């Protein structure tokens, strides 16, 4: 795969050579200087090489097979966790491509004066030139490539993890004598693979190792998009140090963080969901496949509150006078791009006394009767999973806090604080187990470029969402939905953004209706109105955007593919217009709405909970979802629906497919406004769109057209609708009678006589009053 960058293109490079080494854990130790707009400190990376990962995967798979066989024999299934990145998305190459070295003709940084060079170069990079050169095999050094931009890297060193007291318990050696590189790497290998139930011990060891002394500086250099590190004599990833410390500081102009003032005029800084993600905050591996855990200690002036993606609700520790330290951690492996931090003079907004007008704040919403939460085998890499915790699976309301500038306290208490509990409970009712154990909400400064952004354990919301009850509720539901789709289940290829935004857009309506405790009829009316508004918005965007930007799967059959080193590019990732486009939200929404109708809402959301259980903690491609969905659609309802057809019609084409139920409803609604339509026009409509085979919403509008224009040859379709769709047919009886057409009135009375014995008593009473 050619990843050489073309300066005239708008693709985002992902430079990290993740096929050779993966970061398993980051330990960040940072100081925030709000006055100088700089974050400075260190990050320690704990790495695992490809060969170690393959050995562990084979061992884990064998263990899983034995456990599965034993569970089958005893009829008592036991959890067995397979590292998902190795089984599904870690592309292993055999032979010399296992190692990333300087290729033929590549300049060795050691030729420069000193042992490191931090001069940035403006040219593009070709990651392919770091692949193994067989002619030089055994003579060149392995090169670790990290994504890095707008950072001043000061020093890189190997960490002497063997110096940590008691660390020998992680090795096969009772005493550490004659410490060598192989032994240090063995220690890190054992540390990153500790079982999930040892997560506290693992975090403690990570912290101790991150404070261990260095044992030698490493060569490095930087360019516009990457940091490249090597150790003399380390010719393979197995030989390269598996724990390294990077000393660095951010630049005020770095795009990963925003330095600004909050609504009260006080300084703050936050990560704003930049197109370049977090590579200007800390050197990291950006490709989604590089799923890792992290812990971070952040120091700031005592007047500031530090919020972060973390499982714990951190409490500040006083240090020197006027300075506080905050510590957060995450034990669920996530892409580094999901890491979020915000430092400012935030105030926690606590709820006032509950009002009788609050939305279901008095108690949690009842769980869905069709929910499926059986505890079984998880398919992700091992971590302390909430889906395996019985008490977590039934926890409708997770702990939550709201933070904002003090000047927004009142409006937050009136809207956001009251809406958060019912929205969280509703999300649990719709989707099942909350993937994350707690949630913070932060109202970010006015310059935040979108209405919301979800990260693990924290959501950023724009102050614009506070101006209306409905806007706040729907946006909150949208961001909460990302806990399942976008975070717990991520896209393996970032170009498939619809797997996050399309799902969140579709689910926000469902969760919001549940939070309001609407009846099914009220929920349907609300969702139909919002579908109509989205349809017009999508039409406008399709008419005013380049066709190539309307494609949801632009790489087509190459989606998910990377170079031998693991490097790749994100198509249009740097296009400034892309962040303001909604085609991935809206086109994805209409695809899911179409599929939900085909399966039936009840069956679809039951399937969705099964899908969440199957794929949480993993990365997916579109085909993973579509294949599992189609397996759950009865053969008679598929109507030639296939993964290939959906790819062609929805994901790999610009515009939107024809013959959508929503599109047909809108078309028929417009035609109902016409005073006259010729029979030939109606015949053409029926033949072209097979209206008699469409869903009940479409057929209801079609029957209205038949009645309005006295299209007699289709009267039998009206009769069929009144017999088979009684829940929606009451309105048609009225239309037939008010027409004052004798034949239509006779049709209405005949249908009522045939159906009244089976009709709901109240519906029958209403229809009888119309007819007699």
XYZ file of C-alpha atoms in Angstrom:
772
model
C 0.000 0.000 0.000
C 1.446 3.349 -1.031
C 1.117 5.868 1.791
C 3.278 8.604 0.287
C 1.553 11.899 0.955
C 0.479 14.208 -1.803
C 0.500 17.822 -0.492
C -2.341 18.701 -2.861
C -4.634 16.084 -1.281
C -6.627 16.361 1.940
C -5.977 12.870 3.322
C -4.893 12.417 6.950
C -1.773 10.232 7.361
C -1.645 7.552 10.043
C 2.086 6.919 10.238
C 2.510 4.523 13.188
C 3.950 1.114 12.241
C 1.375 -0.802 14.257
C 1.976 -4.060 12.375
C 5.309 -4.415 14.189
C 4.673 -3.011 17.676
C 1.572 -1.928 19.553
C 1.368 0.448 22.505
C -0.554 -1.387 25.229
C -0.498 1.362 27.853
C 0.338 5.052 28.143
C 1.382 6.650 31.423
C 1.199 10.445 31.134
C 2.738 12.842 33.646
C 1.933 16.417 32.649
C 2.043 20.034 33.832
C -0.472 22.504 32.404
C 0.708 26.113 32.099
C -2.336 28.145 31.149
C -0.379 31.391 30.940
C 2.141 30.166 28.362
C -0.340 27.837 26.606
C 1.951 24.822 27.012
C 1.491 21.295 28.373
C 4.824 19.753 29.303
C 5.941 16.442 30.765
C 6.498 12.822 29.875
C 4.688 9.849 28.487
C 5.866 6.299 29.080
C 4.863 3.770 26.437
C 4.560 0.071 27.282
C 4.880 -1.874 24.045
C 4.244 -5.368 22.740
C 5.976 -6.676 19.624
C 4.224 -8.618 16.914
C 5.842 -11.966 17.635
C 4.894 -11.820 21.319
C 1.355 -10.946 20.361
C 1.097 -13.857 17.922
C 2.400 -16.303 20.539
C -0.043 -14.990 23.122
C -2.928 -15.146 20.635
C -2.212 -18.776 19.795
C -1.993 -19.651 23.484
C -5.204 -17.762 24.293
C -7.073 -19.368 21.413
C -6.009 -22.835 22.570
C -7.124 -22.006 26.114
C -10.438 -20.667 24.818
C -11.016 -23.829 22.821
C -10.377 -26.006 25.881
C -12.635 -23.808 28.027
C -15.365 -23.897 25.407
C -15.190 -27.675 25.174
C -15.280 -27.994 28.965
C -18.174 -25.524 29.211
C -20.076 -27.463 26.581
C -19.478 -30.703 28.448
C -20.635 -29.248 31.771
C -23.371 -27.063 30.229
C -21.993 -24.102 32.213
C -20.360 -21.533 29.905
C -17.314 -19.738 31.303
C -16.008 -16.388 30.037
C -13.171 -16.722 27.558
C -11.614 -13.626 26.127
C -9.751 -13.578 22.823
C -7.615 -10.528 21.978
C -9.809 -8.993 19.310
C -7.086 -6.963 17.642
C -5.111 -10.069 16.857
C -8.044 -12.185 15.760
C -9.877 -9.700 13.605
C -7.938 -6.544 12.887
C -4.202 -7.017 13.557
C -2.626 -7.675 10.193
C 0.361 -9.969 10.803
C 2.929 -10.492 8.082
C 5.282 -13.457 8.027
C 8.920 -13.206 7.020
C 11.071 -10.116 6.742
C 8.056 -7.788 6.854
C 7.764 -8.672 10.543
C 10.417 -6.035 11.116
C 10.446 -2.338 10.281
C 13.961 -1.143 9.476
C 15.568 1.541 7.389
C 15.125 0.539 3.775
C 17.647 0.808 1.026
C 18.767 4.383 0.587
C 17.097 5.628 3.797
C 19.238 8.095 5.718
C 20.275 6.885 9.172
C 19.632 9.551 11.843
C 22.786 8.463 13.641
C 24.767 10.142 10.891
C 23.736 13.507 12.354
C 25.653 15.225 15.119
C 24.487 14.196 18.597
C 22.058 11.464 19.442
C 18.829 13.167 18.454
C 17.485 15.746 16.073
C 14.271 17.671 16.703
C 14.229 19.763 13.523
C 10.884 19.475 11.748
C 10.795 18.758 8.037
C 7.980 20.034 5.878
C 8.008 17.289 3.277
C 5.575 14.374 3.145
C 6.566 10.894 4.289
C 6.375 7.485 2.708
C 6.021 4.862 5.430
C 6.727 2.157 2.882
C 10.422 3.053 2.939
C 10.627 1.776 6.530
C 9.829 -1.785 5.510
C 12.477 -4.483 5.687
C 15.180 -4.609 3.020
C 16.347 -8.189 2.581
C 19.733 -7.101 1.253
C 20.411 -5.258 4.539
C 18.639 -7.690 6.848
C 20.589 -8.075 10.097
C 22.541 -4.828 9.685
C 19.941 -2.092 10.108
C 18.105 -0.977 13.234
C 14.397 -1.362 13.879
C 12.506 1.930 13.695
C 9.489 2.658 15.907
C 7.219 5.182 14.204
C 4.668 7.165 16.230
C 2.107 9.714 15.093
C 3.284 13.129 16.197
C 2.600 16.701 15.078
C 3.318 20.166 16.512
C 5.229 18.765 19.508
C 8.678 19.669 20.773
C 10.243 16.310 21.611
C 13.107 16.883 24.041
C 14.424 13.427 24.857
C 13.588 9.745 24.413
C 15.013 7.086 26.737
C 14.639 3.455 27.635
C 13.039 2.810 31.027
C 14.777 0.434 33.422
C 11.647 -1.415 34.568
C 13.869 -4.014 36.273
C 14.788 -1.386 38.883
C 11.244 -1.428 40.340
C 11.239 -3.212 43.734
C 9.340 -6.492 43.662
C 9.052 -6.539 39.868
C 10.814 -9.916 39.741
C 7.494 -11.590 40.629
C 6.437 -10.896 37.034
C 9.350 -12.892 35.624
C 10.560 -16.466 35.724
C 13.684 -15.303 37.579
C 13.533 -15.266 41.424
C 16.225 -12.543 41.495
C 17.170 -10.009 38.868
C 20.895 -10.350 38.336
C 22.727 -9.307 35.227
C 19.740 -7.354 33.881
C 19.619 -7.277 30.082
C 17.290 -5.970 27.377
C 15.611 -9.349 27.016
C 14.746 -9.454 30.724
C 13.314 -5.904 30.701
C 11.162 -6.801 27.716
C 10.047 -9.984 29.464
C 8.915 -7.896 32.446
C 6.898 -5.566 30.210
C 5.472 -8.556 28.335
C 4.218 -10.080 31.572
C 2.910 -6.726 32.799
C 0.803 -5.913 29.728
C -0.745 -9.404 29.763
C -1.751 -9.631 33.437
C -5.267 -11.110 33.807
C -8.148 -8.648 34.063
C -8.807 -9.373 37.728
C -5.293 -8.052 38.501
C -6.080 -4.639 36.992
C -5.332 -2.687 40.203
C -1.970 -4.381 40.600
C -1.281 -3.769 36.920
C -1.985 -0.032 37.224
C 0.249 0.183 40.286
C 3.109 -1.481 38.437
C 2.603 0.792 35.435
C 2.903 3.801 37.756
C 6.029 2.415 39.462
C 7.660 1.527 36.152
C 6.905 4.970 34.725
C 8.921 6.491 37.587
C 11.837 4.076 37.186
C 15.173 5.542 36.079
C 16.246 5.684 32.480
C 18.902 3.306 31.202
C 20.041 4.966 28.007
C 18.876 7.620 25.575
C 17.466 6.572 22.222
C 18.006 8.148 18.829
C 15.008 9.953 17.402
C 13.949 12.490 14.819
C 10.678 14.177 13.917
C 9.025 15.434 10.775
C 5.681 16.999 9.970
C 3.626 13.918 10.915
C 5.708 11.468 12.908
C 8.285 10.726 15.601
C 10.776 7.993 14.682
C 12.818 6.227 17.367
C 15.588 3.628 17.204
C 18.186 1.971 19.385
C 21.578 1.081 18.000
C 21.864 -2.664 17.629
C 18.142 -3.357 18.086
C 17.490 -4.907 14.690
C 13.985 -6.268 15.279
C 10.886 -5.246 17.202
C 11.654 -8.024 19.705
C 15.033 -6.406 20.430
C 13.649 -2.877 20.728
C 12.975 -1.577 24.276
C 9.386 -2.344 25.305
C 9.183 0.544 27.779
C 10.292 4.002 26.622
C 9.895 7.473 28.110
C 9.361 10.522 25.903
C 10.026 14.014 27.269
C 8.106 16.628 25.310
C 5.997 19.770 25.387
C 3.108 20.959 23.271
C 3.106 24.089 21.140
C 0.527 26.882 21.555
C -0.477 26.451 17.914
C -0.909 22.665 18.219
C -4.227 21.588 16.721
C -5.100 18.871 19.228
C -5.866 21.309 22.070
C -7.666 24.635 22.230
C -6.518 27.416 24.569
C -9.342 29.852 25.185
C -11.550 31.475 27.846
C -14.791 30.094 29.236
C -18.125 31.909 29.374
C -17.050 33.609 32.614
C -13.898 34.974 30.981
C -11.470 32.624 32.770
C -8.691 30.769 30.887
C -9.046 27.085 30.035
C -7.804 24.406 27.668
C -9.492 21.332 26.215
C -9.105 18.740 23.467
C -11.586 19.699 20.765
C -11.866 16.659 18.528
C -9.370 17.933 15.983
C -9.062 16.210 12.581
C -5.497 15.264 13.608
C -6.805 13.751 16.877
C -4.326 13.680 19.790
C -0.978 13.592 18.022
C -0.342 17.258 18.974
C -1.080 16.407 22.637
C 1.219 13.403 23.049
C 3.145 11.063 20.687
C 0.948 8.050 20.102
C -0.278 5.411 17.703
C -3.302 6.894 15.951
C -4.629 3.919 13.920
C -7.761 2.526 15.619
C -6.202 -0.956 15.762
C -3.746 0.357 18.377
C -6.138 -0.079 21.290
C -4.534 0.717 24.628
C -5.229 1.649 28.215
C -3.871 4.736 29.923
C -3.376 6.569 33.187
C -2.511 10.227 33.548
C -1.376 12.558 36.288
C -2.018 16.206 35.467
C -0.861 19.139 37.575
C -2.433 22.588 37.317
C -2.967 25.719 39.397
C -5.218 25.180 42.409
C -8.024 27.277 40.878
C -8.457 24.755 38.048
C -10.409 21.490 37.771
C -9.029 18.724 35.560
C -11.566 16.484 33.806
C -10.490 13.537 31.690
C -11.432 10.255 30.080
C -11.153 8.116 33.184
C -13.025 5.424 35.089
C -12.457 7.142 38.426
C -13.903 10.436 39.650
C -10.509 11.942 40.462
C -10.017 13.961 43.627
C -7.220 16.560 43.650
C -4.065 16.038 45.697
C -2.391 19.199 47.047
C 1.263 19.551 46.052
C 3.285 22.705 46.502
C 1.362 25.837 47.413
C -1.103 26.846 44.713
C -0.849 23.567 42.764
C -3.064 20.466 42.628
C -2.499 17.065 41.049
C -5.255 14.985 39.408
C -4.989 11.310 38.481
C -7.232 9.328 36.089
C -7.036 5.842 34.588
C -8.797 3.636 32.019
C -8.693 -0.197 32.026
C -10.740 -0.765 28.863
C -8.450 -0.699 25.785
C -9.432 2.166 23.485
C -7.874 3.951 20.490
C -5.617 6.830 21.603
C -7.822 9.214 19.605
C -10.581 8.842 22.234
C -8.428 10.305 25.043
C -9.876 13.649 26.214
C -8.829 16.240 28.775
C -10.223 19.615 29.852
C -8.651 22.006 32.350
C -10.560 25.068 33.543
C -12.365 26.786 36.393
C -15.307 24.426 36.082
C -18.013 24.219 38.753
C -19.913 21.022 39.490
C -23.625 21.669 38.982
C -25.657 19.572 41.397
C -29.418 18.969 41.103
C -31.922 21.026 43.035
C -35.038 19.494 44.615
C -36.911 17.370 42.090
C -39.953 18.986 40.493
C -43.114 17.145 39.594
C -42.602 18.396 36.029
C -39.205 16.701 35.694
C -38.819 14.008 33.062
C -38.913 10.744 34.993
C -36.316 11.932 37.510
C -38.160 10.367 40.422
C -37.000 6.876 39.464
C -35.348 4.844 36.720
C -37.306 3.771 33.684
C -38.425 0.117 33.535
C -36.153 -2.134 31.442
C -37.379 -3.237 28.063
C -39.365 -6.454 28.118
C -37.507 -7.668 25.048
C -34.021 -7.015 26.462
C -31.366 -9.696 26.167
C -28.548 -9.517 28.716
C -27.389 -13.093 29.179
C -23.823 -13.282 30.453
C -21.725 -15.331 28.042
C -18.386 -15.219 26.281
C -16.907 -11.850 25.247
C -14.941 -11.619 22.008
C -12.622 -8.746 22.931
C -9.126 -8.644 24.417
C -9.114 -9.170 28.165
C -10.123 -6.304 30.456
C -12.511 -5.815 33.435
C -15.673 -5.937 31.331
C -18.993 -4.583 32.645
C -20.869 -7.034 30.422
C -19.471 -9.831 32.607
C -20.621 -8.121 35.818
C -24.198 -9.016 36.740
C -24.725 -5.925 38.885
C -23.417 -3.704 36.067
C -25.761 -5.231 33.493
C -28.792 -4.224 35.573
C -27.496 -0.755 36.472
C -29.883 1.576 34.656
C -28.364 4.767 36.028
C -24.582 5.099 36.209
C -22.931 7.740 38.466
C -22.837 11.093 36.680
C -21.767 14.689 37.202
C -22.299 17.960 35.348
C -19.620 20.675 35.116
C -19.853 24.169 33.635
C -18.640 27.726 34.188
C -20.379 29.159 37.242
C -22.311 31.670 35.124
C -24.243 28.750 33.529
C -25.285 27.138 36.801
C -28.939 28.206 36.588
C -29.633 27.127 33.016
C -27.812 23.798 33.582
C -29.987 23.044 36.596
C -33.151 23.851 34.636
C -32.357 21.596 31.684
C -29.255 19.414 31.573
C -29.161 18.266 35.200
C -32.828 17.262 35.052
C -32.556 15.519 31.675
C -29.442 13.448 32.306
C -30.930 10.727 34.582
C -33.912 9.829 32.363
C -31.742 9.866 29.236
C -29.203 7.500 30.811
C -31.979 5.173 31.993
C -33.628 5.251 28.577
C -30.346 4.359 26.860
C -30.006 1.343 29.149
C -33.572 0.325 28.341
C -32.898 0.499 24.602
C -29.338 -0.868 24.377
C -28.635 -2.741 27.599
C -25.494 -2.633 29.742
C -23.766 0.748 30.007
C -20.248 0.098 28.632
C -18.701 2.708 30.949
C -19.006 2.893 34.719
C -19.564 6.643 35.096
C -20.105 9.843 33.102
C -19.110 13.499 33.349
C -20.778 16.183 31.237
C -18.901 19.437 30.588
C -20.345 22.573 29.020
C -17.377 23.694 26.948
C -16.518 27.270 25.869
C -18.490 29.055 23.192
C -15.838 28.418 20.514
C -16.457 24.650 20.581
C -17.106 23.818 16.883
C -19.992 21.345 17.286
C -22.984 20.632 19.514
C -21.323 17.725 21.303
C -18.483 15.232 21.463
C -18.411 11.903 23.301
C -15.316 10.306 24.805
C -14.914 7.487 27.331
C -16.536 8.599 30.603
C -16.954 12.233 29.495
C -19.148 14.210 27.097
C -18.545 17.766 25.899
C -21.711 19.736 25.170
C -22.072 23.134 23.529
C -23.805 25.887 25.480
C -26.207 26.101 22.505
C -27.861 22.866 23.672
C -29.018 24.545 26.882
C -31.440 26.895 25.127
C -34.199 24.337 24.551
C -35.589 21.293 26.322
C -35.904 19.226 23.129
C -32.535 20.279 21.680
C -30.765 19.489 24.926
C -32.512 16.125 25.270
C -31.900 14.923 21.721
C -28.268 16.007 21.668
C -27.671 14.406 25.053
C -29.217 11.157 23.801
C -27.054 11.331 20.661
C -23.822 11.642 22.658
C -24.877 8.984 25.179
C -25.550 6.612 22.247
C -21.891 6.992 21.286
C -20.949 5.091 24.436
C -22.120 2.008 22.552
C -21.539 3.014 18.913
C -18.309 4.919 18.415
C -16.593 4.020 21.690
C -17.447 0.531 22.985
C -17.806 -0.526 19.340
C -15.456 1.426 17.085
C -14.847 1.604 13.352
C -11.750 -0.284 12.296
C -11.414 2.133 9.384
C -12.089 5.796 10.172
C -13.535 6.420 6.731
C -16.568 4.380 7.850
C -17.738 7.223 10.058
C -21.366 6.241 9.545
C -20.836 3.297 11.926
C -20.605 5.878 14.697
C -22.626 8.898 13.596
C -25.343 7.094 11.648
C -26.087 4.844 14.621
C -26.055 7.714 17.136
C -28.424 9.765 14.949
C -30.841 6.859 14.551
C -30.704 5.973 18.237
C -31.151 9.516 19.559
C -34.809 9.487 18.477
C -35.474 6.124 20.097
C -33.723 6.979 23.358
C -35.318 10.435 23.550
C -38.817 9.004 23.050
C -38.112 6.478 25.816
C -36.815 9.233 28.107
C -40.033 11.206 27.582
C -42.072 8.037 28.199
C -44.065 8.613 25.019
C -46.684 6.169 23.821
C -45.793 4.221 20.680
C -48.101 6.475 18.629
C -46.573 9.667 20.052
C -43.051 8.337 19.502
C -43.846 7.425 15.900
C -45.268 10.875 15.196
C -42.201 12.561 16.676
C -39.828 10.329 14.725
C -41.690 10.824 11.441
C -41.439 14.593 11.846
C -37.721 14.406 12.554
C -37.231 12.060 9.582
C -38.922 14.603 7.328
C -36.677 17.407 8.591
C -33.566 15.243 8.131
C -34.640 14.286 4.639
C -34.788 17.918 3.539
C -31.419 18.582 5.212
C -29.841 15.620 3.449
C -31.254 16.674 0.092
C -29.755 20.152 0.527
C -26.360 18.727 1.448
C -26.303 16.292 -1.469
C -27.032 19.126 -3.851
C -24.273 21.328 -2.452
C -21.360 18.949 -1.831
C -18.882 17.085 -4.041
C -20.046 13.592 -4.955
C -16.847 11.975 -3.603
C -17.630 13.429 -0.161
C -21.058 11.738 -0.146
C -19.680 8.190 -0.178
C -19.815 6.368 3.167
C -17.263 3.704 2.205
C -14.855 5.561 -0.098
C -12.088 2.925 -0.042
C -14.564 0.228 -1.140
C -12.943 -3.232 -1.134
C -9.741 -1.735 0.335
C -11.564 -0.560 3.452
C -9.588 -1.611 6.517
C -6.427 -2.325 4.523
C -3.100 -0.889 5.686
C 0.500 -1.017 4.462
C 2.877 -3.756 5.593
C 4.025 -1.475 8.406
C 0.457 -0.670 9.490
C 0.491 2.886 8.122
C -2.478 4.204 6.149
C -4.366 7.359 5.278
C -7.858 8.590 6.117
C -9.521 9.791 2.939
C -10.441 13.501 3.160
C -9.455 13.481 6.844
C -7.938 16.972 6.568
C -10.674 18.515 4.426
C -11.912 21.536 6.429
C -15.416 21.156 5.009
C -15.752 17.574 6.208
C -16.286 18.399 9.876
C -19.333 20.488 8.941
C -20.895 17.888 6.652
C -23.715 15.687 7.907
C -23.905 13.121 5.145
C -22.422 10.370 7.370
C -24.989 11.217 10.047
C -28.011 11.479 7.755
C -27.321 8.914 5.065
C -26.311 6.440 7.760
C -29.493 7.286 9.665
C -31.728 6.590 6.660
C -29.949 3.302 5.947
C -30.554 2.117 9.525
C -34.153 3.354 9.437
C -34.662 1.394 6.236
C -33.160 -1.771 7.749
C -35.165 -1.389 10.972
C -38.363 -1.199 8.952
C -37.425 -4.250 6.956
C -36.806 -6.303 10.118
C -39.502 -4.632 12.258
C -38.661 -2.257 15.110
C -39.070 -4.764 17.938
C -36.970 -7.417 16.217
C -34.388 -4.839 15.095
C -33.686 -3.443 18.563
C -33.607 -6.930 20.042
C -30.990 -7.754 17.404
C -29.094 -4.536 18.176
C -28.663 -5.565 21.815
C -27.290 -8.917 20.653
C -24.930 -7.123 18.290
C -23.690 -4.877 21.109
C -23.038 -7.899 23.289
C -21.196 -9.687 20.493
C -18.952 -6.815 19.389
C -18.434 -4.538 22.421
C -14.778 -3.810 23.063
C -13.945 -4.480 19.418
C -13.416 -2.711 16.104
C -15.740 -3.474 13.209
C -16.244 -2.880 9.515
C -19.603 -2.370 7.828
C -19.818 -6.007 6.782
C -19.643 -7.192 10.409
C -22.898 -5.386 11.167
C -24.653 -6.110 7.875
C -23.839 -9.823 7.803
C -25.108 -10.372 11.348
C -28.232 -8.303 10.646
C -29.127 -10.173 7.459
C -28.789 -13.467 9.310
C -31.585 -12.219 11.585
C -33.940 -11.131 8.787
C -36.376 -13.883 7.730
C -35.787 -15.018 4.158
C -39.209 -13.786 3.037
C -38.428 -10.249 4.228
C -35.014 -9.904 2.600
C -36.370 -9.324 -0.923
C -32.942 -9.819 -2.509
C -31.293 -7.696 0.204
C -27.583 -8.570 0.515
C -24.369 -7.089 1.844
C -23.213 -6.502 -1.732
C -26.432 -4.682 -2.671
C -26.245 -2.467 0.403
C -22.602 -1.668 -0.340
C -23.452 -0.737 -3.905
C -26.649 1.211 -3.248
C -25.856 2.876 0.069
C -22.211 2.848 1.073
C -20.174 3.039 -2.109
C -22.337 5.430 -4.129
C -22.978 9.140 -3.888
C -26.506 10.431 -3.362
C -29.136 8.189 -1.843
C -30.873 5.079 -3.245
C -34.232 5.301 -4.931
C -37.408 3.690 -3.639
C -36.806 4.339 0.042
C -39.958 4.135 2.152
C -39.267 7.592 3.597
C -38.718 9.001 0.126
C -41.927 7.408 -1.143
C -43.920 8.758 1.796
C -42.671 12.266 1.058
C -43.392 11.856 -2.649
C -46.957 10.679 -1.970
C -47.463 13.468 0.583
C -46.580 16.005 -2.114
C -48.891 14.319 -4.627
C -51.751 14.453 -2.114
C -51.527 18.236 -2.336
C -52.263 18.106 -6.063
C -55.895 18.800 -6.987
C -56.023 16.354 -9.899
C -53.973 13.386 -11.049
C -54.771 11.446 -14.217
C -55.390 7.680 -14.001
C -52.390 7.155 -16.278
C -50.178 8.949 -13.731
C -51.484 6.792 -10.908
C -50.948 3.646 -12.992
C -47.363 4.702 -13.642
C -46.786 5.360 -9.926
C -48.140 1.965 -8.960
C -46.121 0.118 -11.608
C -42.835 2.024 -11.092
C -42.715 1.854 -7.285
C -44.648 -1.427 -6.675
C -46.712 0.511 -4.125
C -48.847 -2.471 -3.142
C -45.653 -4.221 -1.878
C -44.359 -1.329 0.242
C -44.696 -0.942 4.019
C -47.891 0.219 5.740
C -46.824 3.901 5.894
C -46.361 4.022 2.119
C -49.521 2.008 1.376
C -51.584 4.276 3.658
C -50.596 7.342 1.584
C -51.208 5.362 -1.605
C -54.720 4.466 -0.429
C -55.360 8.158 0.299
C -54.394 8.964 -3.298
C -56.664 6.184 -4.591
C -59.616 7.574 -2.613
C -58.951 11.240 -3.419
C -58.706 10.665 -7.167
C -61.310 7.850 -7.366
C -58.817 5.437 -8.904
C -61.333 2.584 -9.133
C -59.016 -0.092 -10.507
C -57.074 0.008 -7.216
C -60.047 -0.061 -4.827
C -59.247 -3.652 -3.887
C -55.975 -2.363 -2.395
C -57.980 -0.066 -0.118
C -60.141 -3.016 0.942
C -57.045 -5.079 1.686
C -55.550 -2.265 3.768
C -58.725 -1.865 5.837
C -58.761 -5.607 6.522
C -55.053 -6.214 7.226
C -53.902 -2.896 8.733
C -56.753 -2.068 11.070
C -54.536 -0.044 13.411
C -53.966 2.513 10.641
C -57.223 2.213 8.721
C -59.624 4.325 10.833
C -58.657 7.543 9.043
C -59.400 5.959 5.634
C -63.000 5.187 6.651
C -63.490 8.899 7.175
C -61.949 9.726 3.794
C -64.237 7.254 2.046
C -67.350 8.751 3.655
C -66.587 12.474 3.242
C -66.002 11.974 -0.501
C -69.807 11.616 -0.892
C -69.126 9.049 -3.609
C -71.680 6.222 -3.406
C -69.258 3.522 -4.506
C -66.646 4.577 -1.947
C -69.237 4.750 0.841
C -70.446 1.278 -0.088
C -66.847 0.023 0.022
C -66.410 1.484 3.510
C -69.568 -0.134 4.873
C -68.726 -3.510 3.320
C -65.219 -3.517 4.828
C -66.575 -2.525 8.237
C -69.092 -5.324 8.241
C -66.319 -7.815 7.507
C -63.897 -6.451 10.106
C -65.997 -5.112 13.002
C -66.069 -8.356 14.966
C -62.270 -8.417 15.146
C -61.797 -4.642 15.595
C -60.872 -2.942 18.841
C -64.122 -1.908 20.592
C -63.301 1.803 20.687
C -62.068 1.859 17.076
C -65.234 0.059 15.960
C -67.348 2.635 17.810
C -65.544 5.535 16.105
C -65.908 3.981 12.641
C -69.589 3.164 13.217
C -70.268 6.821 14.033
C -68.646 7.790 10.712
C -70.634 5.313 8.680
C -74.125 5.473 10.169
